[in-house]
mmCIF file of C-alpha atoms in Angstrom:
data_model
loop_
_atom_site.group_PDB
_atom_site.id
_atom_site.type_symbol
_atom_site.label_atom_id
_atom_site.label_comp_id
_atom_site.label_asym_id
_atom_site.label_seq_id
_atom_site.Cartn_x
_atom_site.Cartn_y
_atom_site.Cartn_z
ATOM 1 C CA MET Q 1 -6.929 -10.645 36.239
ATOM 2 C CA LEU Q 2 -3.951 -8.390 36.331
ATOM 3 C CA ALA Q 3 -2.610 -9.771 33.255
ATOM 4 C CA LEU Q 4 -5.830 -9.187 31.373
ATOM 5 C CA VAL Q 5 -5.643 -5.357 32.572
ATOM 6 C CA ARG Q 6 -1.999 -5.433 31.157
ATOM 7 C CA LEU Q 7 -3.250 -6.699 27.915
ATOM 8 C CA GLY Q 8 -5.289 -3.401 27.517
ATOM 9 C CA LEU Q 9 -8.742 -3.110 26.485
ATOM 10 C CA ALA Q 10 -8.142 -3.774 22.584
ATOM 11 C CA ALA Q 11 -6.383 -6.916 23.331
ATOM 12 C CA LEU Q 12 -9.105 -7.985 25.815
ATOM 13 C CA ALA Q 13 -11.849 -7.338 23.104
ATOM 14 C CA MET Q 14 -9.941 -9.445 20.710
ATOM 15 C CA LEU Q 15 -9.813 -12.358 23.197
ATOM 16 C CA VAL Q 16 -13.445 -12.148 23.694
ATOM 17 C CA ILE Q 17 -14.635 -11.517 20.254
ATOM 18 C CA GLY Q 18 -11.931 -13.514 18.473
ATOM 19 C CA ASP Q 19 -12.210 -11.411 15.135
ATOM 20 C CA VAL Q 20 -8.967 -9.444 14.606
ATOM 21 C CA ALA Q 21 -10.455 -7.380 11.735
ATOM 22 C CA THR Q 22 -13.573 -6.415 13.555
ATOM 23 C CA VAL Q 23 -11.528 -5.216 16.570
ATOM 24 C CA ARG Q 24 -8.937 -3.386 14.714
ATOM 25 C CA ALA Q 25 -11.781 -1.437 12.897
ATOM 26 C CA ASP Q 26 -13.218 -0.428 16.084
ATOM 27 C CA VAL Q 27 -10.013 0.730 17.870
ATOM 28 C CA ASP Q 28 -8.040 2.012 14.687
ATOM 29 C CA PRO Q 29 -9.167 5.322 13.469
ATOM 30 C CA LEU Q 30 -7.363 4.606 10.129
ATOM 31 C CA THR Q 31 -9.331 1.328 9.426
ATOM 32 C CA ARG Q 32 -12.630 2.564 10.982
ATOM 33 C CA PRO Q 33 -15.433 1.545 8.400
ATOM 34 C CA ILE Q 34 -16.725 4.018 5.717
ATOM 35 C CA ALA Q 35 -19.899 3.902 3.683
ATOM 36 C CA ALA Q 36 -20.811 0.384 4.952
ATOM 37 C CA ASP Q 37 -23.785 -0.184 2.708
ATOM 38 C CA TYR Q 38 -21.656 0.634 -0.519
ATOM 39 C CA ALA Q 39 -18.593 -1.449 0.968
ATOM 40 C CA ALA Q 40 -20.848 -4.618 1.223
ATOM 41 C CA ARG Q 41 -21.280 -4.619 -2.448
ATOM 42 C CA TRP Q 42 -17.675 -3.565 -3.316
ATOM 43 C CA LEU Q 43 -15.550 -5.686 -0.956
ATOM 44 C CA ALA Q 44 -16.848 -9.184 -1.657
ATOM 45 C CA PRO Q 45 -13.598 -11.496 -1.226
ATOM 46 C CA GLN Q 46 -11.573 -12.404 -4.159
ATOM 47 C CA PRO Q 47 -8.413 -14.675 -4.033
ATOM 48 C CA PRO Q 48 -5.175 -12.845 -4.670
ATOM 49 C CA LYS Q 49 -3.922 -13.916 -8.177
ATOM 50 C CA ARG Q 50 -0.983 -13.403 -10.508
ATOM 51 C CA ILE Q 51 -2.579 -12.068 -13.497
ATOM 52 C CA TYR Q 52 0.486 -11.848 -15.893
ATOM 53 C CA GLY Q 53 4.165 -11.769 -15.458
ATOM 54 C CA ASN Q 54 4.996 -9.616 -12.171
ATOM 55 C CA THR Q 55 1.372 -8.238 -11.822
ATOM 56 C CA TYR Q 56 -1.068 -9.252 -9.381
ATOM 57 C CA LEU Q 57 -4.561 -8.363 -8.146
ATOM 58 C CA ILE Q 58 -5.079 -8.298 -4.632
ATOM 59 C CA GLY Q 59 -8.593 -6.617 -4.217
ATOM 60 C CA PHE Q 60 -12.118 -7.490 -4.283
ATOM 61 C CA ARG Q 61 -14.888 -8.592 -6.718
ATOM 62 C CA LYS Q 62 -15.848 -5.068 -7.390
ATOM 63 C CA MET Q 63 -12.817 -3.047 -6.076
ATOM 64 C CA ASN Q 64 -9.361 -3.324 -7.788
ATOM 65 C CA VAL Q 65 -5.959 -3.179 -5.881
ATOM 66 C CA ALA Q 66 -2.970 -4.088 -7.912
ATOM 67 C CA LEU Q 67 0.553 -5.258 -7.085
ATOM 68 C CA ILE Q 68 3.580 -5.254 -9.134
ATOM 69 C CA ASP Q 69 6.720 -7.145 -8.072
ATOM 70 C CA SER Q 70 9.818 -5.015 -9.265
ATOM 71 C CA GLY Q 71 12.564 -7.169 -8.081
ATOM 72 C CA ALA Q 72 13.453 -4.721 -5.567
ATOM 73 C CA GLY Q 73 10.184 -4.155 -3.829
ATOM 74 C CA LEU Q 74 6.447 -3.992 -4.571
ATOM 75 C CA ILE Q 75 4.501 -1.245 -6.109
ATOM 76 C CA MET Q 76 0.774 -1.128 -5.078
ATOM 77 C CA ILE Q 77 -1.826 0.570 -7.004
ATOM 78 C CA ASP Q 78 -4.867 1.870 -4.990
ATOM 79 C CA ALA Q 79 -5.817 0.818 -1.413
ATOM 80 C CA ALA Q 80 -9.548 0.423 -1.318
ATOM 81 C CA LEU Q 81 -11.514 1.292 1.693
ATOM 82 C CA PRO Q 82 -10.125 1.651 5.338
ATOM 83 C CA GLN Q 83 -12.147 -1.399 6.479
ATOM 84 C CA SER Q 84 -10.418 -3.363 3.549
ATOM 85 C CA VAL Q 85 -6.765 -3.008 4.838
ATOM 86 C CA ALA Q 86 -6.774 -6.084 6.844
ATOM 87 C CA ALA Q 87 -7.906 -8.188 3.845
ATOM 88 C CA VAL Q 88 -5.421 -6.481 1.587
ATOM 89 C CA GLU Q 89 -2.612 -7.138 3.847
ATOM 90 C CA ALA Q 90 -3.604 -10.777 4.152
ATOM 91 C CA ASN Q 91 -3.599 -10.992 0.485
ATOM 92 C CA ILE Q 92 -0.046 -9.610 0.244
ATOM 93 C CA ARG Q 93 1.212 -12.308 2.803
ATOM 94 C CA ALA Q 94 -0.897 -15.224 1.031
ATOM 95 C CA LEU Q 95 1.237 -14.357 -2.126
ATOM 96 C CA GLY Q 96 4.396 -14.959 -0.033
ATOM 97 C CA PHE Q 97 5.337 -11.195 0.326
ATOM 98 C CA LYS Q 98 5.988 -9.214 3.385
ATOM 99 C CA LEU Q 99 4.288 -5.911 4.134
ATOM 100 C CA SER Q 100 7.558 -4.345 4.305
ATOM 101 C CA ASP Q 101 8.190 -5.367 0.580
ATOM 102 C CA VAL Q 102 5.740 -2.628 -0.446
ATOM 103 C CA LYS Q 103 7.720 0.366 -1.426
ATOM 104 C CA LEU Q 104 5.333 2.616 -3.346
ATOM 105 C CA ILE Q 105 1.486 2.968 -3.273
ATOM 106 C CA LEU Q 106 0.167 4.821 -6.422
ATOM 107 C CA SER Q 107 -3.240 6.499 -6.232
ATOM 108 C CA THR Q 108 -5.684 6.749 -8.976
ATOM 109 C CA GLU Q 109 -8.129 9.206 -7.324
ATOM 110 C CA PRO Q 110 -8.551 10.866 -3.939
ATOM 111 C CA HIS Q 111 -12.022 9.316 -2.987
ATOM 112 C CA TYR Q 112 -12.730 7.300 -0.083
ATOM 113 C CA ASP Q 113 -13.455 3.935 -1.939
ATOM 114 C CA HIS Q 114 -10.044 3.860 -3.611
ATOM 115 C CA ALA Q 115 -7.784 6.233 -1.077
ATOM 116 C CA GLY Q 116 -9.655 5.244 2.027
ATOM 117 C CA GLY Q 117 -6.938 2.689 3.078
ATOM 118 C CA LEU Q 118 -3.840 4.603 1.913
ATOM 119 C CA ALA Q 119 -3.180 6.074 5.380
ATOM 120 C CA ALA Q 120 -3.152 2.712 7.163
ATOM 121 C CA LEU Q 121 -1.487 0.851 4.232
ATOM 122 C CA ALA Q 122 1.275 3.513 4.102
ATOM 123 C CA ARG Q 123 1.801 3.271 7.982
ATOM 124 C CA ASP Q 124 1.829 -0.583 8.112
ATOM 125 C CA THR Q 125 4.236 -0.980 5.192
ATOM 126 C CA GLY Q 126 6.386 2.192 5.360
ATOM 127 C CA ALA Q 127 5.650 2.670 1.633
ATOM 128 C CA ILE Q 128 5.626 6.122 -0.008
ATOM 129 C CA VAL Q 129 2.280 7.312 -1.447
ATOM 130 C CA VAL Q 130 2.436 8.739 -5.050
ATOM 131 C CA ALA Q 131 -0.331 10.909 -6.483
ATOM 132 C CA SER Q 132 -0.899 13.851 -8.702
ATOM 133 C CA ALA Q 133 -0.553 17.327 -7.051
ATOM 134 C CA PRO Q 134 -4.291 17.921 -6.834
ATOM 135 C CA ALA Q 135 -4.872 14.423 -5.393
ATOM 136 C CA ALA Q 136 -2.121 14.952 -2.755
ATOM 137 C CA ALA Q 137 -3.703 18.103 -1.449
ATOM 138 C CA VAL Q 138 -6.965 16.098 -0.934
ATOM 139 C CA LEU Q 139 -5.078 13.140 0.437
ATOM 140 C CA ARG Q 140 -3.422 15.481 3.062
ATOM 141 C CA ALA Q 141 -6.540 17.192 4.084
ATOM 142 C CA GLY Q 142 -8.613 13.908 4.214
ATOM 143 C CA LYS Q 143 -11.503 15.559 2.215
ATOM 144 C CA SER Q 144 -12.417 16.531 -1.061
ATOM 145 C CA ASP Q 145 -12.130 20.054 -2.614
ATOM 146 C CA THR Q 146 -14.913 21.942 -4.052
ATOM 147 C CA ASP Q 147 -13.949 21.299 -7.583
ATOM 148 C CA ASP Q 148 -15.045 17.711 -7.391
ATOM 149 C CA PRO Q 149 -18.368 17.034 -8.896
ATOM 150 C CA GLN Q 150 -19.283 14.889 -5.808
ATOM 151 C CA PHE Q 151 -18.266 17.615 -3.171
ATOM 152 C CA GLY Q 152 -20.590 17.481 -0.621
ATOM 153 C CA GLN Q 153 -21.680 13.824 -0.451
ATOM 154 C CA LEU Q 154 -18.253 12.079 -0.191
ATOM 155 C CA PRO Q 155 -17.198 10.967 3.314
ATOM 156 C CA ALA Q 156 -14.041 12.109 4.749
ATOM 157 C CA LEU Q 157 -11.128 9.743 4.478
ATOM 158 C CA PRO Q 158 -8.143 9.163 6.791
ATOM 159 C CA ALA Q 159 -5.513 11.756 5.941
ATOM 160 C CA VAL Q 160 -2.211 10.730 4.748
ATOM 161 C CA THR Q 161 0.373 11.946 7.144
ATOM 162 C CA GLY Q 162 3.307 9.862 6.173
ATOM 163 C CA LYS Q 163 5.585 10.306 3.061
ATOM 164 C CA LEU Q 164 3.723 11.516 -0.236
ATOM 165 C CA ARG Q 165 5.419 11.948 -3.530
ATOM 166 C CA VAL Q 166 3.798 14.187 -6.045
ATOM 167 C CA VAL Q 167 4.290 13.227 -9.657
ATOM 168 C CA ARG Q 168 3.395 14.998 -13.084
ATOM 169 C CA ASP Q 169 1.719 13.677 -16.228
ATOM 170 C CA GLY Q 170 4.072 11.629 -18.062
ATOM 171 C CA GLU Q 171 6.596 11.154 -15.102
ATOM 172 C CA ALA Q 172 8.471 7.732 -14.951
ATOM 173 C CA ILE Q 173 8.231 6.023 -11.609
ATOM 174 C CA ARG Q 174 11.161 3.635 -11.321
ATOM 175 C CA LEU Q 175 11.714 0.660 -8.759
ATOM 176 C CA GLY Q 176 14.052 -2.289 -9.461
ATOM 177 C CA LYS Q 177 13.287 -3.606 -13.001
ATOM 178 C CA VAL Q 178 9.573 -1.844 -13.394
ATOM 179 C CA THR Q 179 9.043 1.747 -14.754
ATOM 180 C CA VAL Q 180 5.460 2.814 -14.321
ATOM 181 C CA THR Q 181 4.484 5.917 -16.395
ATOM 182 C CA ALA Q 182 1.994 8.329 -14.494
ATOM 183 C CA LEU Q 183 -0.780 9.521 -16.790
ATOM 184 C CA ALA Q 184 -3.020 12.372 -15.791
ATOM 185 C CA THR Q 185 -6.587 11.569 -16.350
ATOM 186 C CA PRO Q 186 -8.631 14.474 -14.837
ATOM 187 C CA GLY Q 187 -12.455 14.517 -14.933
ATOM 188 C CA HIS Q 188 -14.120 12.223 -12.323
ATOM 189 C CA THR Q 189 -11.767 14.113 -10.110
ATOM 190 C CA ALA Q 190 -9.329 16.989 -10.642
ATOM 191 C CA GLY Q 191 -6.409 14.759 -9.646
ATOM 192 C CA SER Q 192 -7.017 11.523 -11.076
ATOM 193 C CA MET Q 193 -4.173 9.514 -12.327
ATOM 194 C CA SER Q 194 -3.841 6.378 -14.287
ATOM 195 C CA TRP Q 195 -0.718 4.145 -14.459
ATOM 196 C CA ARG Q 196 1.077 2.201 -17.343
ATOM 197 C CA TRP Q 197 3.929 -0.299 -17.192
ATOM 198 C CA GLN Q 198 4.981 -3.368 -18.959
ATOM 199 C CA SER Q 199 4.921 -6.883 -17.414
ATOM 200 C CA CYS Q 200 6.698 -9.898 -19.353
ATOM 201 C CA GLU Q 201 6.477 -13.730 -19.391
ATOM 202 C CA GLY Q 202 9.434 -15.011 -21.123
ATOM 203 C CA ALA Q 203 10.011 -12.773 -24.253
ATOM 204 C CA ARG Q 204 6.422 -11.778 -24.375
ATOM 205 C CA CYS Q 205 6.082 -8.233 -22.751
ATOM 206 C CA LEU Q 206 2.615 -6.552 -22.438
ATOM 207 C CA ASN Q 207 1.488 -3.108 -21.945
ATOM 208 C CA MET Q 208 -0.533 -3.096 -18.709
ATOM 209 C CA VAL Q 209 -2.843 -0.044 -17.608
ATOM 210 C CA PHE Q 210 -4.607 0.635 -14.410
ATOM 211 C CA ALA Q 211 -7.192 3.295 -15.350
ATOM 212 C CA SER Q 212 -8.772 5.829 -13.094
ATOM 213 C CA SER Q 213 -12.485 6.127 -13.220
ATOM 214 C CA LEU Q 214 -14.074 7.782 -16.211
ATOM 215 C CA ASN Q 215 -17.596 8.069 -14.869
ATOM 216 C CA PRO Q 216 -19.314 11.639 -14.960
ATOM 217 C CA VAL Q 217 -21.142 11.162 -11.654
ATOM 218 C CA SER Q 218 -21.923 14.012 -9.390
ATOM 219 C CA VAL Q 219 -24.053 15.320 -6.598
ATOM 220 C CA ASP Q 220 -27.635 16.384 -7.144
ATOM 221 C CA GLY Q 221 -27.877 19.740 -8.814
ATOM 222 C CA TYR Q 222 -24.222 19.624 -10.290
ATOM 223 C CA ARG Q 223 -24.486 20.306 -14.019
ATOM 224 C CA PHE Q 224 -21.633 19.334 -16.354
ATOM 225 C CA SER Q 225 -23.162 21.413 -19.134
ATOM 226 C CA ASP Q 226 -22.942 24.637 -16.612
ATOM 227 C CA PRO Q 227 -20.563 27.082 -18.597
ATOM 228 C CA ALA Q 228 -18.587 27.315 -15.294
ATOM 229 C CA HIS Q 229 -17.543 23.927 -16.061
ATOM 230 C CA THR Q 230 -16.761 24.131 -19.648
ATOM 231 C CA ALA Q 231 -12.992 23.755 -19.300
ATOM 232 C CA SER Q 232 -13.569 20.700 -16.893
ATOM 233 C CA VAL Q 233 -15.747 18.907 -19.414
ATOM 234 C CA ALA Q 234 -13.133 19.673 -22.146
ATOM 235 C CA ALA Q 235 -10.340 18.053 -19.794
ATOM 236 C CA PHE Q 236 -12.757 15.195 -19.236
ATOM 237 C CA ARG Q 237 -13.034 14.663 -23.063
ATOM 238 C CA ARG Q 238 -9.280 14.652 -23.714
ATOM 239 C CA THR Q 239 -8.952 12.348 -20.665
ATOM 240 C CA ILE Q 240 -11.305 9.751 -22.248
ATOM 241 C CA ALA Q 241 -9.696 10.102 -25.542
ATOM 242 C CA LYS Q 242 -6.260 9.829 -23.969
ATOM 243 C CA VAL Q 243 -7.335 6.487 -22.195
ATOM 244 C CA GLY Q 244 -8.811 5.274 -25.586
ATOM 245 C CA VAL Q 245 -5.550 5.392 -27.318
ATOM 246 C CA MET Q 246 -3.205 4.174 -24.702
ATOM 247 C CA PRO Q 247 -1.188 1.105 -25.689
ATOM 248 C CA CYS Q 248 -3.021 -1.303 -23.393
ATOM 249 C CA ASP Q 249 -3.039 -5.183 -23.732
ATOM 250 C CA VAL Q 250 -4.244 -5.724 -20.277
ATOM 251 C CA LEU Q 251 -6.636 -3.230 -18.504
ATOM 252 C CA PHE Q 252 -7.544 -2.831 -14.905
ATOM 253 C CA THR Q 253 -9.927 -0.186 -13.819
ATOM 254 C CA ALA Q 254 -10.497 1.039 -10.293
ATOM 255 C CA HIS Q 255 -13.927 -0.455 -10.332
ATOM 256 C CA PRO Q 256 -13.496 -3.789 -12.394
ATOM 257 C CA ASP Q 257 -17.146 -3.859 -13.709
ATOM 258 C CA ASN Q 258 -16.429 -0.600 -15.260
ATOM 259 C CA SER Q 259 -14.445 -2.585 -18.014
ATOM 260 C CA GLY Q 260 -15.678 -6.105 -17.581
ATOM 261 C CA GLY Q 261 -12.792 -6.957 -15.217
ATOM 262 C CA ASP Q 262 -14.997 -8.773 -12.769
ATOM 263 C CA THR Q 263 -16.300 -11.024 -15.609
ATOM 264 C CA LYS Q 264 -12.832 -11.447 -16.741
ATOM 265 C CA PHE Q 265 -11.493 -12.499 -13.245
ATOM 266 C CA ALA Q 266 -14.216 -15.086 -12.805
ATOM 267 C CA ALA Q 267 -13.139 -16.503 -16.193
ATOM 268 C CA PHE Q 268 -9.553 -16.522 -15.266
ATOM 269 C CA GLU Q 269 -10.336 -18.382 -11.907
ATOM 270 C CA ALA Q 270 -12.139 -21.092 -14.087
ATOM 271 C CA ARG Q 271 -9.595 -21.142 -16.921
ATOM 272 C CA PRO Q 272 -6.508 -19.194 -16.842
ATOM 273 C CA VAL Q 273 -5.536 -20.288 -20.373
ATOM 274 C CA PRO Q 274 -6.135 -18.449 -22.770
ATOM 275 C CA ASN Q 275 -5.902 -15.471 -20.305
ATOM 276 C CA PRO Q 276 -9.104 -13.537 -20.489
ATOM 277 C CA PHE Q 277 -7.313 -10.303 -19.314
ATOM 278 C CA ILE Q 278 -5.317 -10.038 -22.532
ATOM 279 C CA ASP Q 279 -7.313 -7.809 -24.685
ATOM 280 C CA PRO Q 280 -5.560 -5.246 -26.881
ATOM 281 C CA GLY Q 281 -8.876 -3.480 -27.687
ATOM 282 C CA ALA Q 282 -9.693 -2.999 -23.938
ATOM 283 C CA CYS Q 283 -8.658 0.787 -23.523
ATOM 284 C CA ARG Q 284 -10.237 1.624 -26.983
ATOM 285 C CA ASP Q 285 -13.580 0.087 -25.730
ATOM 286 C CA LEU Q 286 -13.431 1.805 -22.430
ATOM 287 C CA GLY Q 287 -12.754 5.263 -24.137
ATOM 288 C CA ALA Q 288 -15.719 4.471 -26.483
ATOM 289 C CA ARG Q 289 -18.114 3.552 -23.695
ATOM 290 C CA TYR Q 290 -17.492 6.573 -21.410
ATOM 291 C CA THR Q 291 -17.485 8.985 -24.419
ATOM 292 C CA LYS Q 292 -21.063 7.649 -24.844
ATOM 293 C CA ILE Q 293 -21.845 7.960 -21.204
ATOM 294 C CA LEU Q 294 -20.381 11.408 -21.128
ATOM 295 C CA ASP Q 295 -22.596 12.749 -24.060
ATOM 296 C CA GLU Q 296 -25.678 10.958 -22.569
ATOM 297 C CA ARG Q 297 -25.115 12.912 -19.242
ATOM 298 C CA LEU Q 298 -24.740 16.157 -21.121
ATOM 299 C CA ALA Q 299 -27.876 15.385 -23.397
ATOM 300 C CA SER Q 300 -30.026 14.549 -20.241
ATOM 301 C CA GLU Q 301 -28.900 17.852 -18.720
ATOM 302 C CA ALA Q 302 -30.165 19.583 -21.807
ATOM 303 C CA LYS Q 303 -33.678 18.309 -21.660
ATOM 304 C CA PRO Q 304 -36.179 20.721 -20.214
ATOM 305 C CA ARG Q 305 -37.068 20.041 -16.590
ATOM 306 C CA GLY Q 306 -40.584 19.493 -15.801
#
């Protein structure tokens, strides 16, 4: 009995329940579940896979997390939800890497579904979180600002209290043999950032893009057509156009189904050659799709209410 007391309550619970992930979520404030209903759809397990060259996907069926092996450490892109941290860490280990190999974690947007796991993953790996200035402010506060179209309905996320590097549009982030370029893509959030780099297999090098969400979603009552949001909508249009012309042979989106990535992954599992992720028109198609979606949203707001 004394030995059990010394183990502490968390360890005792682990012995009884036998489920490390569940126990950790119960006792660790950085991995406590958020938005369980949405998470059940987004976090369906997916095996970690090398997609091309030194680039891997280590996330879920409806939530992308990417990993780049620079030769001098790993660069991760996005962190999914707090309750997904244990699975992401298991996927890193399954590929033969150590958590301490992760040196940088790049953030696409400061929403709970993509940045909720940042605080725990940064703590567990010792990595530096990298984000735009507006996103960094949200990550530090653990809650969205009033300039977010979804402000008021977004759950708080664990605040990032560790090392956080702010980067500008067009800034190069270098680690080992890899250079990732930060690409400001405001619209879905003011601080959204997309990321571009190259991965090579032999002499063939491809342009890789991990794009932030381009979806014009909001809380009820928010109107993109409101004159107060004219500048934000103009920035959103520039973002969509920017993504549409990016050099882009392989595209990942924060939610893979936004770009057909979920279908591509399933095809890749079944038959990796020819590689279904290689699609030089993917960014162009994404830009065209979300231009239409934004136009439809604005047109719907122009219709008389009744």
